[in-house]
Coordinates of C-alpha atoms in Angstrom, one line a residue:
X1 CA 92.9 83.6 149.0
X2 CA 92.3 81.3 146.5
X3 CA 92.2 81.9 142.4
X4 CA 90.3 80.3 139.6
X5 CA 92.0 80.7 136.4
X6 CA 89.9 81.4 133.2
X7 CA 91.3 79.4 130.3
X8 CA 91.1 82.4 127.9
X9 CA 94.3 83.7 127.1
X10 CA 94.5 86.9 125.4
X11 CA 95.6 87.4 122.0
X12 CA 96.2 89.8 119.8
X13 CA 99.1 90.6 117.3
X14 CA 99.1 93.4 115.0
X15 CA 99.7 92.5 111.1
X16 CA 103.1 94.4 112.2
X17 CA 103.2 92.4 114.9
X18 CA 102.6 88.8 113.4
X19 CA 104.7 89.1 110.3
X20 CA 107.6 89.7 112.8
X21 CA 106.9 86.7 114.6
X22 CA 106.3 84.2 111.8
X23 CA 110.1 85.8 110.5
X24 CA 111.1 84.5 114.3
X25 CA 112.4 88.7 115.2
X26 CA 109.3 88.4 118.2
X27 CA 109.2 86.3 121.0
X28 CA 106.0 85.2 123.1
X29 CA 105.8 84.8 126.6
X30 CA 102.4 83.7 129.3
X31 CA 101.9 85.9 132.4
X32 CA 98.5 85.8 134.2
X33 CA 96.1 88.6 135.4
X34 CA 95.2 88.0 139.1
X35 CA 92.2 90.2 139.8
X36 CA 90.4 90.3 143.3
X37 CA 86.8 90.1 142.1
X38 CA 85.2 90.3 145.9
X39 CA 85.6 94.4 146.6
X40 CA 86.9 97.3 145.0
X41 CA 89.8 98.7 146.2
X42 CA 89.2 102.5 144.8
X43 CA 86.1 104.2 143.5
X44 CA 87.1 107.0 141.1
X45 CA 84.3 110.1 139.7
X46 CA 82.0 109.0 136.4
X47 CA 84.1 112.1 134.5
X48 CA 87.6 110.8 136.0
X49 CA 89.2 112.4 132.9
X50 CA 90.1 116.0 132.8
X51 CA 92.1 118.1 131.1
X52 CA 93.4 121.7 132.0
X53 CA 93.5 125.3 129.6
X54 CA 96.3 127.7 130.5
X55 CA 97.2 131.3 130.8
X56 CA 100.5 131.3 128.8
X57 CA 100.7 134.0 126.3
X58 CA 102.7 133.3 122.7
X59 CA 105.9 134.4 124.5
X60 CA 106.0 131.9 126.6
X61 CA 109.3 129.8 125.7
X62 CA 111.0 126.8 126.8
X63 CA 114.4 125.9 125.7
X64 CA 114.6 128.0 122.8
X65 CA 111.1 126.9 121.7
X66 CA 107.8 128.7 121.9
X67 CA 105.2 125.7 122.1
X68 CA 101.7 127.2 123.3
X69 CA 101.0 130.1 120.3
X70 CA 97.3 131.2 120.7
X71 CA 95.9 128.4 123.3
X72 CA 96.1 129.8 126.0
X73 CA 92.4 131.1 127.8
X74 CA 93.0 134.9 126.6
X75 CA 93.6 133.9 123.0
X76 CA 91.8 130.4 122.4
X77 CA 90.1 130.4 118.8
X78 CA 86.4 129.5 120.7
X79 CA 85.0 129.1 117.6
X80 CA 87.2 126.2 116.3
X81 CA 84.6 123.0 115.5
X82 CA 87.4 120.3 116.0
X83 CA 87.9 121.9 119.8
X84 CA 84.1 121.9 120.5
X85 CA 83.6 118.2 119.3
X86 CA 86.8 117.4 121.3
X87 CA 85.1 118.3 124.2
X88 CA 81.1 117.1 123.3
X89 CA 82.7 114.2 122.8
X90 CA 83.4 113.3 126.7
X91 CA 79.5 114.3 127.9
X92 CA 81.1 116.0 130.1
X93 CA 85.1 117.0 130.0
X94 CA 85.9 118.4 133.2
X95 CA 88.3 121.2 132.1
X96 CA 90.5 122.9 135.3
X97 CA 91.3 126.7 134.3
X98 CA 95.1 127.6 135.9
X99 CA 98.1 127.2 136.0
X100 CA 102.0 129.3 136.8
X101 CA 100.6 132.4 135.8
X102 CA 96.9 132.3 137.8
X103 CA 98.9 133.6 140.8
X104 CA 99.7 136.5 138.7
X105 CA 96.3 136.9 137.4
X106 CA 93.4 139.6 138.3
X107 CA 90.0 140.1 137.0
X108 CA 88.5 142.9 135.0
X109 CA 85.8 143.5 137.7
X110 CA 84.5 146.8 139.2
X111 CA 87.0 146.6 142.0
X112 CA 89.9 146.2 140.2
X113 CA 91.4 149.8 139.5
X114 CA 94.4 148.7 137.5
X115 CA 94.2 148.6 133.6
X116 CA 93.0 145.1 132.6
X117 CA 95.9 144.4 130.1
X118 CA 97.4 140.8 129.4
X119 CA 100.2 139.4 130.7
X120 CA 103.6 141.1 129.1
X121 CA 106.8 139.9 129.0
X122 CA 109.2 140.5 131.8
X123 CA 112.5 138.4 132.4
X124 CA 112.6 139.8 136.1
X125 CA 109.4 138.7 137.2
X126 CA 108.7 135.6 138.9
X127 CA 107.4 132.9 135.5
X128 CA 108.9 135.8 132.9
X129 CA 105.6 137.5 132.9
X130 CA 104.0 140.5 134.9
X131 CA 100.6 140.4 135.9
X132 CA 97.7 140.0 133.9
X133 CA 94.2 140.6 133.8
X134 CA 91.5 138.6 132.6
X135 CA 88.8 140.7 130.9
X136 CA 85.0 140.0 131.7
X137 CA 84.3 140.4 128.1
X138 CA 86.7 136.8 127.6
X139 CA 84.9 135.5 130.7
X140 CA 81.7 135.9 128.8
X141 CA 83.2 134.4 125.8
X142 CA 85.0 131.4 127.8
X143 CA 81.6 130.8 129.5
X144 CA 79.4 130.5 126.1
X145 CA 82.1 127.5 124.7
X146 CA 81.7 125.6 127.9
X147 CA 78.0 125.7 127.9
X148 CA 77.7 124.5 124.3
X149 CA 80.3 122.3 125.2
X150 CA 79.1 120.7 128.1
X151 CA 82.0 121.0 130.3
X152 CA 82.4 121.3 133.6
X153 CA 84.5 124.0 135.1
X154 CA 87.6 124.1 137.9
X155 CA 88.1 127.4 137.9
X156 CA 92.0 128.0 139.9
X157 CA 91.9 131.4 141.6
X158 CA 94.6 133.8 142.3
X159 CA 96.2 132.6 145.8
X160 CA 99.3 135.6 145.5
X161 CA 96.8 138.6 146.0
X162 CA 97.4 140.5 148.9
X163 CA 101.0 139.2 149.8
X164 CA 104.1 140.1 149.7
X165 CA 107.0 138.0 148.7
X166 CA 110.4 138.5 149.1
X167 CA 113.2 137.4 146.3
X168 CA 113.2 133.5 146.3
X169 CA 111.8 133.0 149.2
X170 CA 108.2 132.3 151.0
X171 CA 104.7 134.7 149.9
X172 CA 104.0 136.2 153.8
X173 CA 100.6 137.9 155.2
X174 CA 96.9 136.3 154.6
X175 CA 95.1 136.2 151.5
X176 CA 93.7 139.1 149.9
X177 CA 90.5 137.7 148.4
X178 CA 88.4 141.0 147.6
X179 CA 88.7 141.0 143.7
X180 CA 88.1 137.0 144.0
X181 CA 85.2 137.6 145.6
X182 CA 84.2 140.1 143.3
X183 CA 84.8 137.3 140.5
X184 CA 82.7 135.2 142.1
X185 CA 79.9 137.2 142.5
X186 CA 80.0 138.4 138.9
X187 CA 80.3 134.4 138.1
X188 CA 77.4 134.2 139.7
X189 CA 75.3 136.8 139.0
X190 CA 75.3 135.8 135.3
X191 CA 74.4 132.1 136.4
X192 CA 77.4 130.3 135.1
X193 CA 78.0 127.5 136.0
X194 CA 81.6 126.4 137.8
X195 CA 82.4 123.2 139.5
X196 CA 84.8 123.8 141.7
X197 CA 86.9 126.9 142.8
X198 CA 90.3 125.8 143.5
X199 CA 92.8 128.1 145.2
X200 CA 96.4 128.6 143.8
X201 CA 98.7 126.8 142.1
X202 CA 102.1 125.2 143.5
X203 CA 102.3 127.3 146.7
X204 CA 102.7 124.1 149.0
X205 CA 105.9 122.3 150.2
X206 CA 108.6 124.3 149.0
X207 CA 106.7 125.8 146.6
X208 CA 107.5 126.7 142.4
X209 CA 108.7 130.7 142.5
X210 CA 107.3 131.1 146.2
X211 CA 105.7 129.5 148.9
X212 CA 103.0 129.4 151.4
X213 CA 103.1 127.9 154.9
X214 CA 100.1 124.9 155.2
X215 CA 99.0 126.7 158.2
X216 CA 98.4 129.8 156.5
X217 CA 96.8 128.1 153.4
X218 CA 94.3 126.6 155.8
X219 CA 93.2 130.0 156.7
X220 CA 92.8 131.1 153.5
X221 CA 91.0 127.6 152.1
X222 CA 88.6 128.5 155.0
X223 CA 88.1 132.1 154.1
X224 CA 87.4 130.7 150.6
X225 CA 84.5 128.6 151.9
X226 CA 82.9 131.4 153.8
X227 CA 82.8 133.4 150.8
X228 CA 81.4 130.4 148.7
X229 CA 78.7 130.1 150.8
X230 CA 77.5 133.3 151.5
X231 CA 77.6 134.2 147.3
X232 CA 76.0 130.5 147.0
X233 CA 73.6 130.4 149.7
X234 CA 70.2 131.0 147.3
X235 CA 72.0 129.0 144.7
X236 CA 71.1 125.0 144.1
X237 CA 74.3 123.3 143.2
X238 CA 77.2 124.5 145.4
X239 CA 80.8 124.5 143.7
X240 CA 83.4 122.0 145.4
X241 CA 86.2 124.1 147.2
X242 CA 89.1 122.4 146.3
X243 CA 93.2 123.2 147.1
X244 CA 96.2 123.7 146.7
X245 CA 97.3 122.4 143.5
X246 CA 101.1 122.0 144.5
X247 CA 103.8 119.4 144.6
X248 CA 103.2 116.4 147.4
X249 CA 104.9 117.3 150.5
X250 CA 103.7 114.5 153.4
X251 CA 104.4 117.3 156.2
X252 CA 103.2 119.8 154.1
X253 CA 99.7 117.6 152.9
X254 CA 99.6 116.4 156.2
X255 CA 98.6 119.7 158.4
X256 CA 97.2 121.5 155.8
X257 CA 94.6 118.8 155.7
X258 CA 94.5 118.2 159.3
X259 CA 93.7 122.0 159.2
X260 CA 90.5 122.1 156.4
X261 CA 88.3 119.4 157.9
X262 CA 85.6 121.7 157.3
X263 CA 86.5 123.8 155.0
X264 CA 88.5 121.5 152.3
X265 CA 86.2 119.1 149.5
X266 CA 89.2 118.3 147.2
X267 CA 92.9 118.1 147.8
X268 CA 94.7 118.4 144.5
X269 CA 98.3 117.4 143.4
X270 CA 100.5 118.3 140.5
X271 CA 102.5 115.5 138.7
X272 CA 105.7 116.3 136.7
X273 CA 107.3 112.7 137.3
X274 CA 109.4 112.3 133.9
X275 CA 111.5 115.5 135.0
X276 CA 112.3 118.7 132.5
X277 CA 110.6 118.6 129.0
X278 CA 114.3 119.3 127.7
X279 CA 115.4 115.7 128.3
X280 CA 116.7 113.5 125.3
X281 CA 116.1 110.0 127.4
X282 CA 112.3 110.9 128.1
X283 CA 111.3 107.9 125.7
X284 CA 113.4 105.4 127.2
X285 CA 112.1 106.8 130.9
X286 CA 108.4 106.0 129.7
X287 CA 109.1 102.4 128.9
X288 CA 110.6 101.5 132.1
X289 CA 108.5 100.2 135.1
X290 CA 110.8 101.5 137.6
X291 CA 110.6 105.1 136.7
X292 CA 106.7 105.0 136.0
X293 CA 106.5 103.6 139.5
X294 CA 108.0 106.7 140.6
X295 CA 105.1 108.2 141.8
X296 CA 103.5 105.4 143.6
X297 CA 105.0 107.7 146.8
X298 CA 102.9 110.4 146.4
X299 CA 99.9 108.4 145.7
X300 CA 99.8 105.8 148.3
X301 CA 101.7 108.9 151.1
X302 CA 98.0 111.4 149.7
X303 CA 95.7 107.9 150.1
X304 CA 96.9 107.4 153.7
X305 CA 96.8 110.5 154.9
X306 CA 93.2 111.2 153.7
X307 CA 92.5 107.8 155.1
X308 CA 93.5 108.5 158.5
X309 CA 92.5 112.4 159.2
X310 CA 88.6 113.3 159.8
X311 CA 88.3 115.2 156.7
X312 CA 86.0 114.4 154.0
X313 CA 88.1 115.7 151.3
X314 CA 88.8 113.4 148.4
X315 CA 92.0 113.4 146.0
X316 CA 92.5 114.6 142.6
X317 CA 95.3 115.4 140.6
X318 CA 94.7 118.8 139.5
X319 CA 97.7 118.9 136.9
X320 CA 100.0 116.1 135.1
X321 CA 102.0 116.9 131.8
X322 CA 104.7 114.6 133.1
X323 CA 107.9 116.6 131.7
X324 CA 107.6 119.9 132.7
X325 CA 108.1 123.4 131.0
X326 CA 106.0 122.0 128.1
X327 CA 106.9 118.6 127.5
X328 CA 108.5 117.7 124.9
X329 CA 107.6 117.8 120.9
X330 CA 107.0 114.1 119.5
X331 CA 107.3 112.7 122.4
X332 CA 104.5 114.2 124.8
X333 CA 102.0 115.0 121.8
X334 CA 103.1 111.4 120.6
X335 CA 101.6 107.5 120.3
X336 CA 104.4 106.9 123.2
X337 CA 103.6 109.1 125.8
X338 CA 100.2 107.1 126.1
X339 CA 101.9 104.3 128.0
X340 CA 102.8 107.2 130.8
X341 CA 99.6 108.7 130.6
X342 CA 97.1 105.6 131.2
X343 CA 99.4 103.7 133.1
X344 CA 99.0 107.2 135.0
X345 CA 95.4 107.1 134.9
X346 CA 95.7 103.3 136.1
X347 CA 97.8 104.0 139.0
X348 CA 96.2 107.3 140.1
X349 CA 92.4 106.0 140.3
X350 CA 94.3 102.3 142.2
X351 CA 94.9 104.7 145.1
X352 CA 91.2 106.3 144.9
X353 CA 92.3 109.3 143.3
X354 CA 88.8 110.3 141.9
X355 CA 89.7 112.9 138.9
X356 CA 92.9 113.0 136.9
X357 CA 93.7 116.5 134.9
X358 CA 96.0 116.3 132.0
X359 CA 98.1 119.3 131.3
X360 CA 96.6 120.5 128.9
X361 CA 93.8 120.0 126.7
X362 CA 95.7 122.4 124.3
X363 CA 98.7 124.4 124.5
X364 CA 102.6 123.2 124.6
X365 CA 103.9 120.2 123.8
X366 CA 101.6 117.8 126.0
X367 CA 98.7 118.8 124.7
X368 CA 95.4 116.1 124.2
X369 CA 95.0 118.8 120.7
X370 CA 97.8 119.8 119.0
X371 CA 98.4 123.6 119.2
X372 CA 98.3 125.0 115.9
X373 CA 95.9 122.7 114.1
X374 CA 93.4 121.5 117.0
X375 CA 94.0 117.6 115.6
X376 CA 93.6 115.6 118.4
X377 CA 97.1 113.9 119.2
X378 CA 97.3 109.9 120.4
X379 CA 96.2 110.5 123.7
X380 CA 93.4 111.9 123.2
X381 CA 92.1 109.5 122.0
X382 CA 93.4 106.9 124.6
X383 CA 91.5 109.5 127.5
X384 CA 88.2 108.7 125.3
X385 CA 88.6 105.3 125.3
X386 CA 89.2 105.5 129.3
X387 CA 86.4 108.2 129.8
X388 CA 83.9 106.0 127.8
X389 CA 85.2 102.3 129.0
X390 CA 86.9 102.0 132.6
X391 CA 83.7 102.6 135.0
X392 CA 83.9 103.8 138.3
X393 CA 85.0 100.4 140.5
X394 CA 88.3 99.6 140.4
X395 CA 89.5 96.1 141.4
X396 CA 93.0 94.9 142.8
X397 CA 95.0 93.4 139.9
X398 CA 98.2 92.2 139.7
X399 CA 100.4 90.7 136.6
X400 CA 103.0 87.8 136.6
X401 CA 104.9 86.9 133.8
X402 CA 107.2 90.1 132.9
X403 CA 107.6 92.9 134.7
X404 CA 106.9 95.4 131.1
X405 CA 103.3 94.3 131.6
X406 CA 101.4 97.2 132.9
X407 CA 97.7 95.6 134.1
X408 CA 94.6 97.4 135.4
X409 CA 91.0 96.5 136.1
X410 CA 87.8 98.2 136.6
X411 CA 83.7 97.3 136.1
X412 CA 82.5 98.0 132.9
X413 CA 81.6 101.3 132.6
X414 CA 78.0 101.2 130.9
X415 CA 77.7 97.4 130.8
X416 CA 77.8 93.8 132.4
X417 CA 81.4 92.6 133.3
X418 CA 85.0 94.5 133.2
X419 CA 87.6 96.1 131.5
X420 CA 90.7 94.9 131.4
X421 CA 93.7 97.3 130.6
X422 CA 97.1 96.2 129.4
X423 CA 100.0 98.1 128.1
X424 CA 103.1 96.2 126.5
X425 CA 106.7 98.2 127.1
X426 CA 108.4 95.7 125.4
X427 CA 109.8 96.5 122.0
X428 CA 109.8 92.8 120.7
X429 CA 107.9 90.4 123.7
X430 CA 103.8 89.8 122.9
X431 CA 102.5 88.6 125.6
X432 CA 99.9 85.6 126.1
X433 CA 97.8 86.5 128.6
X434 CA 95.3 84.1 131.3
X435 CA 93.0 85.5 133.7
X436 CA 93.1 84.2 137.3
X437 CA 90.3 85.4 139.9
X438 CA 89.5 85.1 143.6
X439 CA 86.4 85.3 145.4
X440 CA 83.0 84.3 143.9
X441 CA 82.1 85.4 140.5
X442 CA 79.9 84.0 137.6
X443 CA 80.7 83.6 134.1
X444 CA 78.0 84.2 131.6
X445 CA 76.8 82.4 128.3
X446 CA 74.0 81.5 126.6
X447 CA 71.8 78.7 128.5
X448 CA 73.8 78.7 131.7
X449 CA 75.4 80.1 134.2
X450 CA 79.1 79.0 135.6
X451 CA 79.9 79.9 139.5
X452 CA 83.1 79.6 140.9
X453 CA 82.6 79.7 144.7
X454 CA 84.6 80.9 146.6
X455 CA 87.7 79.0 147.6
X456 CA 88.6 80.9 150.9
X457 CA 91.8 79.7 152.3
X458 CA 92.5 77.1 149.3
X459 CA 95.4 78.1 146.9
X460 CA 94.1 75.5 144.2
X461 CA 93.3 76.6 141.1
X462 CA 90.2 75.6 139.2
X463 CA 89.8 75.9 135.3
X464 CA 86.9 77.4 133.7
X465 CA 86.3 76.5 130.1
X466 CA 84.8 78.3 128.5
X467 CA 82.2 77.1 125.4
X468 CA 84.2 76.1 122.7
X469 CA 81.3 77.0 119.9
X470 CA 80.9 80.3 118.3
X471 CA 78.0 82.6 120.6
X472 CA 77.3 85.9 120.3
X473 CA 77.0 86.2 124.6
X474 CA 80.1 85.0 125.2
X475 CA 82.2 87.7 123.0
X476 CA 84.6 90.3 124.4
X477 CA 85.5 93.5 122.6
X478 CA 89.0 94.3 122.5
X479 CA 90.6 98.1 121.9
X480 CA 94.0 97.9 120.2
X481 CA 96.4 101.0 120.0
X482 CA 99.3 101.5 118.1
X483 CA 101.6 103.6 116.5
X484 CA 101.5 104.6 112.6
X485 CA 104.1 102.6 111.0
X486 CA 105.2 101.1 114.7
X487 CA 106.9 104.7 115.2
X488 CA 106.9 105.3 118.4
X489 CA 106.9 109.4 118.3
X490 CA 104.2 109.6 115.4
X491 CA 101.3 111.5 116.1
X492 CA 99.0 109.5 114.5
X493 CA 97.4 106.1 116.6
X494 CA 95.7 103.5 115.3
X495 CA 92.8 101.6 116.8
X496 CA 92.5 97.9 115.5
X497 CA 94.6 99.0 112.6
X498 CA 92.4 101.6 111.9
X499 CA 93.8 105.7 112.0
X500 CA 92.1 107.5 113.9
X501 CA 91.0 111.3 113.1
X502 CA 88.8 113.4 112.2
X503 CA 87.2 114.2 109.2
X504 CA 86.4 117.3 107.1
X505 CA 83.9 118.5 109.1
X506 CA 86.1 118.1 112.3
X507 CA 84.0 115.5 114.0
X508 CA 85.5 112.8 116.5
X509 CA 86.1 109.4 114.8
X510 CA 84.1 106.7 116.3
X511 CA 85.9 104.6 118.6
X512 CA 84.6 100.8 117.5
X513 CA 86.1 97.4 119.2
X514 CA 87.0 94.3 117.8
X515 CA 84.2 91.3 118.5
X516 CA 86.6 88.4 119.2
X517 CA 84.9 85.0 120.0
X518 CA 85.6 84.5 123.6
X519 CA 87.3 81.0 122.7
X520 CA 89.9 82.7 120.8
X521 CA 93.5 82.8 122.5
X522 CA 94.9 86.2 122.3
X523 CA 98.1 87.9 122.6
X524 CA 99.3 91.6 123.5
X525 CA 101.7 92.7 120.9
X526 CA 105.0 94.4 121.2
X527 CA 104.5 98.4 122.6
X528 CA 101.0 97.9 122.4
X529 CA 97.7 98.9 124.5
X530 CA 94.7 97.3 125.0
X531 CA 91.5 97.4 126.5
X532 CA 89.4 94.4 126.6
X533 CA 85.9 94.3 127.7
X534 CA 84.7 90.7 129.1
X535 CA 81.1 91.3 129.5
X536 CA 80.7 87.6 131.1
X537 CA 82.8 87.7 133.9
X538 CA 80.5 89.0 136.7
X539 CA 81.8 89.8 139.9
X540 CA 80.7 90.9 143.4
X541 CA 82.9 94.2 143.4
X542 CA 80.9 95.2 140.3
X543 CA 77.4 95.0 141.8
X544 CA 79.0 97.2 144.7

């Protein structure tokens, strides 16, 4: 397949950036974009970012450290204005309600006969807590904020009722779904509004604390779906029935979707890649291409298993905080950890994963807010940026030059053109960077049109100039992030030079590009992101 290369290299260099290199401490070194411009490769949902909230009480420690304080869903201030603009801001946020302790968790319904008391607690019991209950009175409460808020609701039941497990080893017998289905019907009955019910949380493979067998879990994934329709059946929208939330396990994945043809809309997977919050090297495991590839596995293993069983079921991942037990402070709450999370969000929508759930919106040491002030942390603002540019198409793209290029495209998201998505692990490289595409496409300008046809079987590559006079069509927009002082574990980012956060009245800073003249040679600087929009590069995947 043949590719036409586009004679405009991108450039930028932070003043950081540039002083460095005039002093000689920065090298600069070309690499090309190749992007396949005839089909997309993945299609991923409008509202592709989501975040989770989490039952964790105060107590819950990790290490020595006690990160979530009052964020998680029993003792969330509702009322704070920097958390509701945080969420108005996506139009709409999906936001997926579970986590460890939603196996352990019941609901203050009529059938529930036990005390509804929180969690307390209790080194013996499986997560260090005992069971909790979740009070309808808070349900009312939780349900209020997401209606002002606009969000839309994954709701991750209790898949432990009913069972009994034995010490360290696999949960036996079927579901017991009677005070779910109460839930539900309560959920219901007050017309609130939930967009998926998902069942349990890391019960698959080997499970975290226990386990449940993929056979069984079918079972009770179908039993779910009977019970959805039946309390659905005079309602208009019907929720997605999504499962199981756990680790990938091919075998495991394999017959449990083999098993839900008809019963099964999502399949979700939890992503902990970076290993235990705890570890000192996590920043040095976030710049290297070698461990973010670590998850390709479970991505492309998901993808082809979907691809080749009758179900209709799509993939999401229903959980990712990438060091677990919390993360860890300045570092997962930190300018760094963007380059895992939307190289994360690049990866996971390049195997047609079509939602991606941070853990967590707020609570620990990962969170998009911090805990204990509700500032939004760096990437929050990177998922903005994503939510608001990267539109649903994605396109095959591949970089040569240095392997600490990190390069992702997809159609514009609410324009003409593509985004283009490049992170920069390199602590002193920039990187120039040319364009290269295959198939047909057309670039854009004022008076005329340019068509490169396509080239088939012809490996020559043809140069496109672009004009070389100052016009307003033939502009990109260009999204620089960087760190506050080029520290790598500060927790502010700025954007074009710019800080970003919010001001007294706890509203979302606007997110505004850079207009660059299209004939302006660009660079990416040194541990740097950037999204550039190229509004005159039309291709045939985008009108897909």
């Amino acid at each position: 397949m043949g590719f036409g290369l586009i004679s405009c290299s991108l450039l930028f260099v932070s003043s950081q950036s540039a002083s460095a290199a005039a002093e000689g401490d920065d090298a600069t070194v070309e690499g090309t974009v190749y992007i396949d411009g005839k089909a997309p490769i993945g299609t991923i949902d409008d509202d592709f970012v989501c975040a989770t909230l989490d039952w964790w009480p105060p107590e819950k420690c990790d290490y020595g450290t006690c990160s979530w304080g009052l964020a998680g869903l029993l003792n969330l201030d509702l009322s704070n204005n920097i958390l509701l603009n945080a969420v108005k801001a996506f139009s709409p946020l999906k936001i997926r309600l579970g986590g460890s302790l939603q196996d352990k968790l019941t609901y203050g319904t009529d059938d529930n006969q036990e005390p509804c008391t929180p969690f307390v607690s209790k080194p013996s019991e499986m997560f260090g807590f005992t069971k909790g209950c979740l009070p309808l009175k808070r349900w009312d409460e939780l349900n209020d904020f997401f209606a002002k808020s606009g969000a839309k609701i994954i709701f991750g039941l209790n898949a432990l009722a009913g069972r009994s497990i034995k010490s360290g080893g696999p949960a036996l017998g079927p579901w017991n779904y009677t005070n779910a289905e109460s839930f539900i019907r309560y959920t219901v009955g007050k017309n609130y509004n939930i967009y998926g019910w998902e069942l349990g949380n890391e019960l698959s493979g080997n499970g975290v604390g226990t386990s449940v067998t993929a056979k069984q879990y079918a079972a009770d994934t179908a039993a779910l779906k009977s019970i959805v329709q039946e309390i659905y059946k005079d309602v208009g929208f019907k929720p997605l029935v999504i499962a199981p939330g756990g680790f990938y396990d091919t075998n495991w994945f394999k017959e449990f979707i083999d098993k839900t043809t008809t019963s099964l809309n999502v399949v979700t997977h939890h992503i902990y890649n970076l290993g235990p919050g705890v570890d000192t090297h996590l920043v040095e495991k976030i710049l290297n291409p070698s461990v973010l590839d670590n998850i390709i596995g479970a991505f492309s293993g998901l993808h082809d298993i979907i691809k080749s069983s009758p179900t209709s079921a799509t993939a999401w991942v229903g959980e990712a905080g990438g060091a677990y037990n919390s993360g860890h402070n300045l570092v997962t709450n930190a300018f760094v950890f963007s380059f895992w999370y939307l190289d994360q969000l690049g990866l996971a929508a390049k195997y047609d994963t079509k939602t991606y759930c941070r853990q967590s919106l707020i609570g620990g040491n990962y969170g998009l807010l911090d805990t204990k002030t509700f500032v939004p942390n760096p990437d929050y603002y990177s998922a903005l940026l994503w939510h608001r540019l990267m539109g649903r198409n994605v396109l095959y793209t591949n970089f040569d030059g240095t392997k600490k290029i990190r390069a992702y495209t997809h159609c514009a998201k609410q324009s003409e053109g593509i985004m283009l998505l490049l992170i920069n692990l390199d602590k002193s490289t920039a990187v120039q960077v040319k364009l290269a595409f295959n198939g047909t496409m057309t670039l854009r300008h004022k008076h005329r049109s340019l068509t490169l046809h396509n080239q088939r079987m012809s490996y020559k590559k043809t140069i496109v100039r672009l004009p070389q006079t100052a016009d307003s069509e033939t502009r990109r927009e260009e999204y620089h992030l960087t760190a506050k002082d080029g520290n790598l574990q500060s927790q502010t980012m700025l954007l074009n030079g710019n800080i970003l956060s919010v001001d007294s009245s706890g509203s979302i800073p606007p997110l505004e590009p850079l207009y660059v003249n299209s004939t302006e040679p660009i660079t990416v600087a040194p541990l740097s992101i950037v999204f550039i929009h190229l509004p005159y590069v039309i291709l045939p995947a985008c009108k897909v």
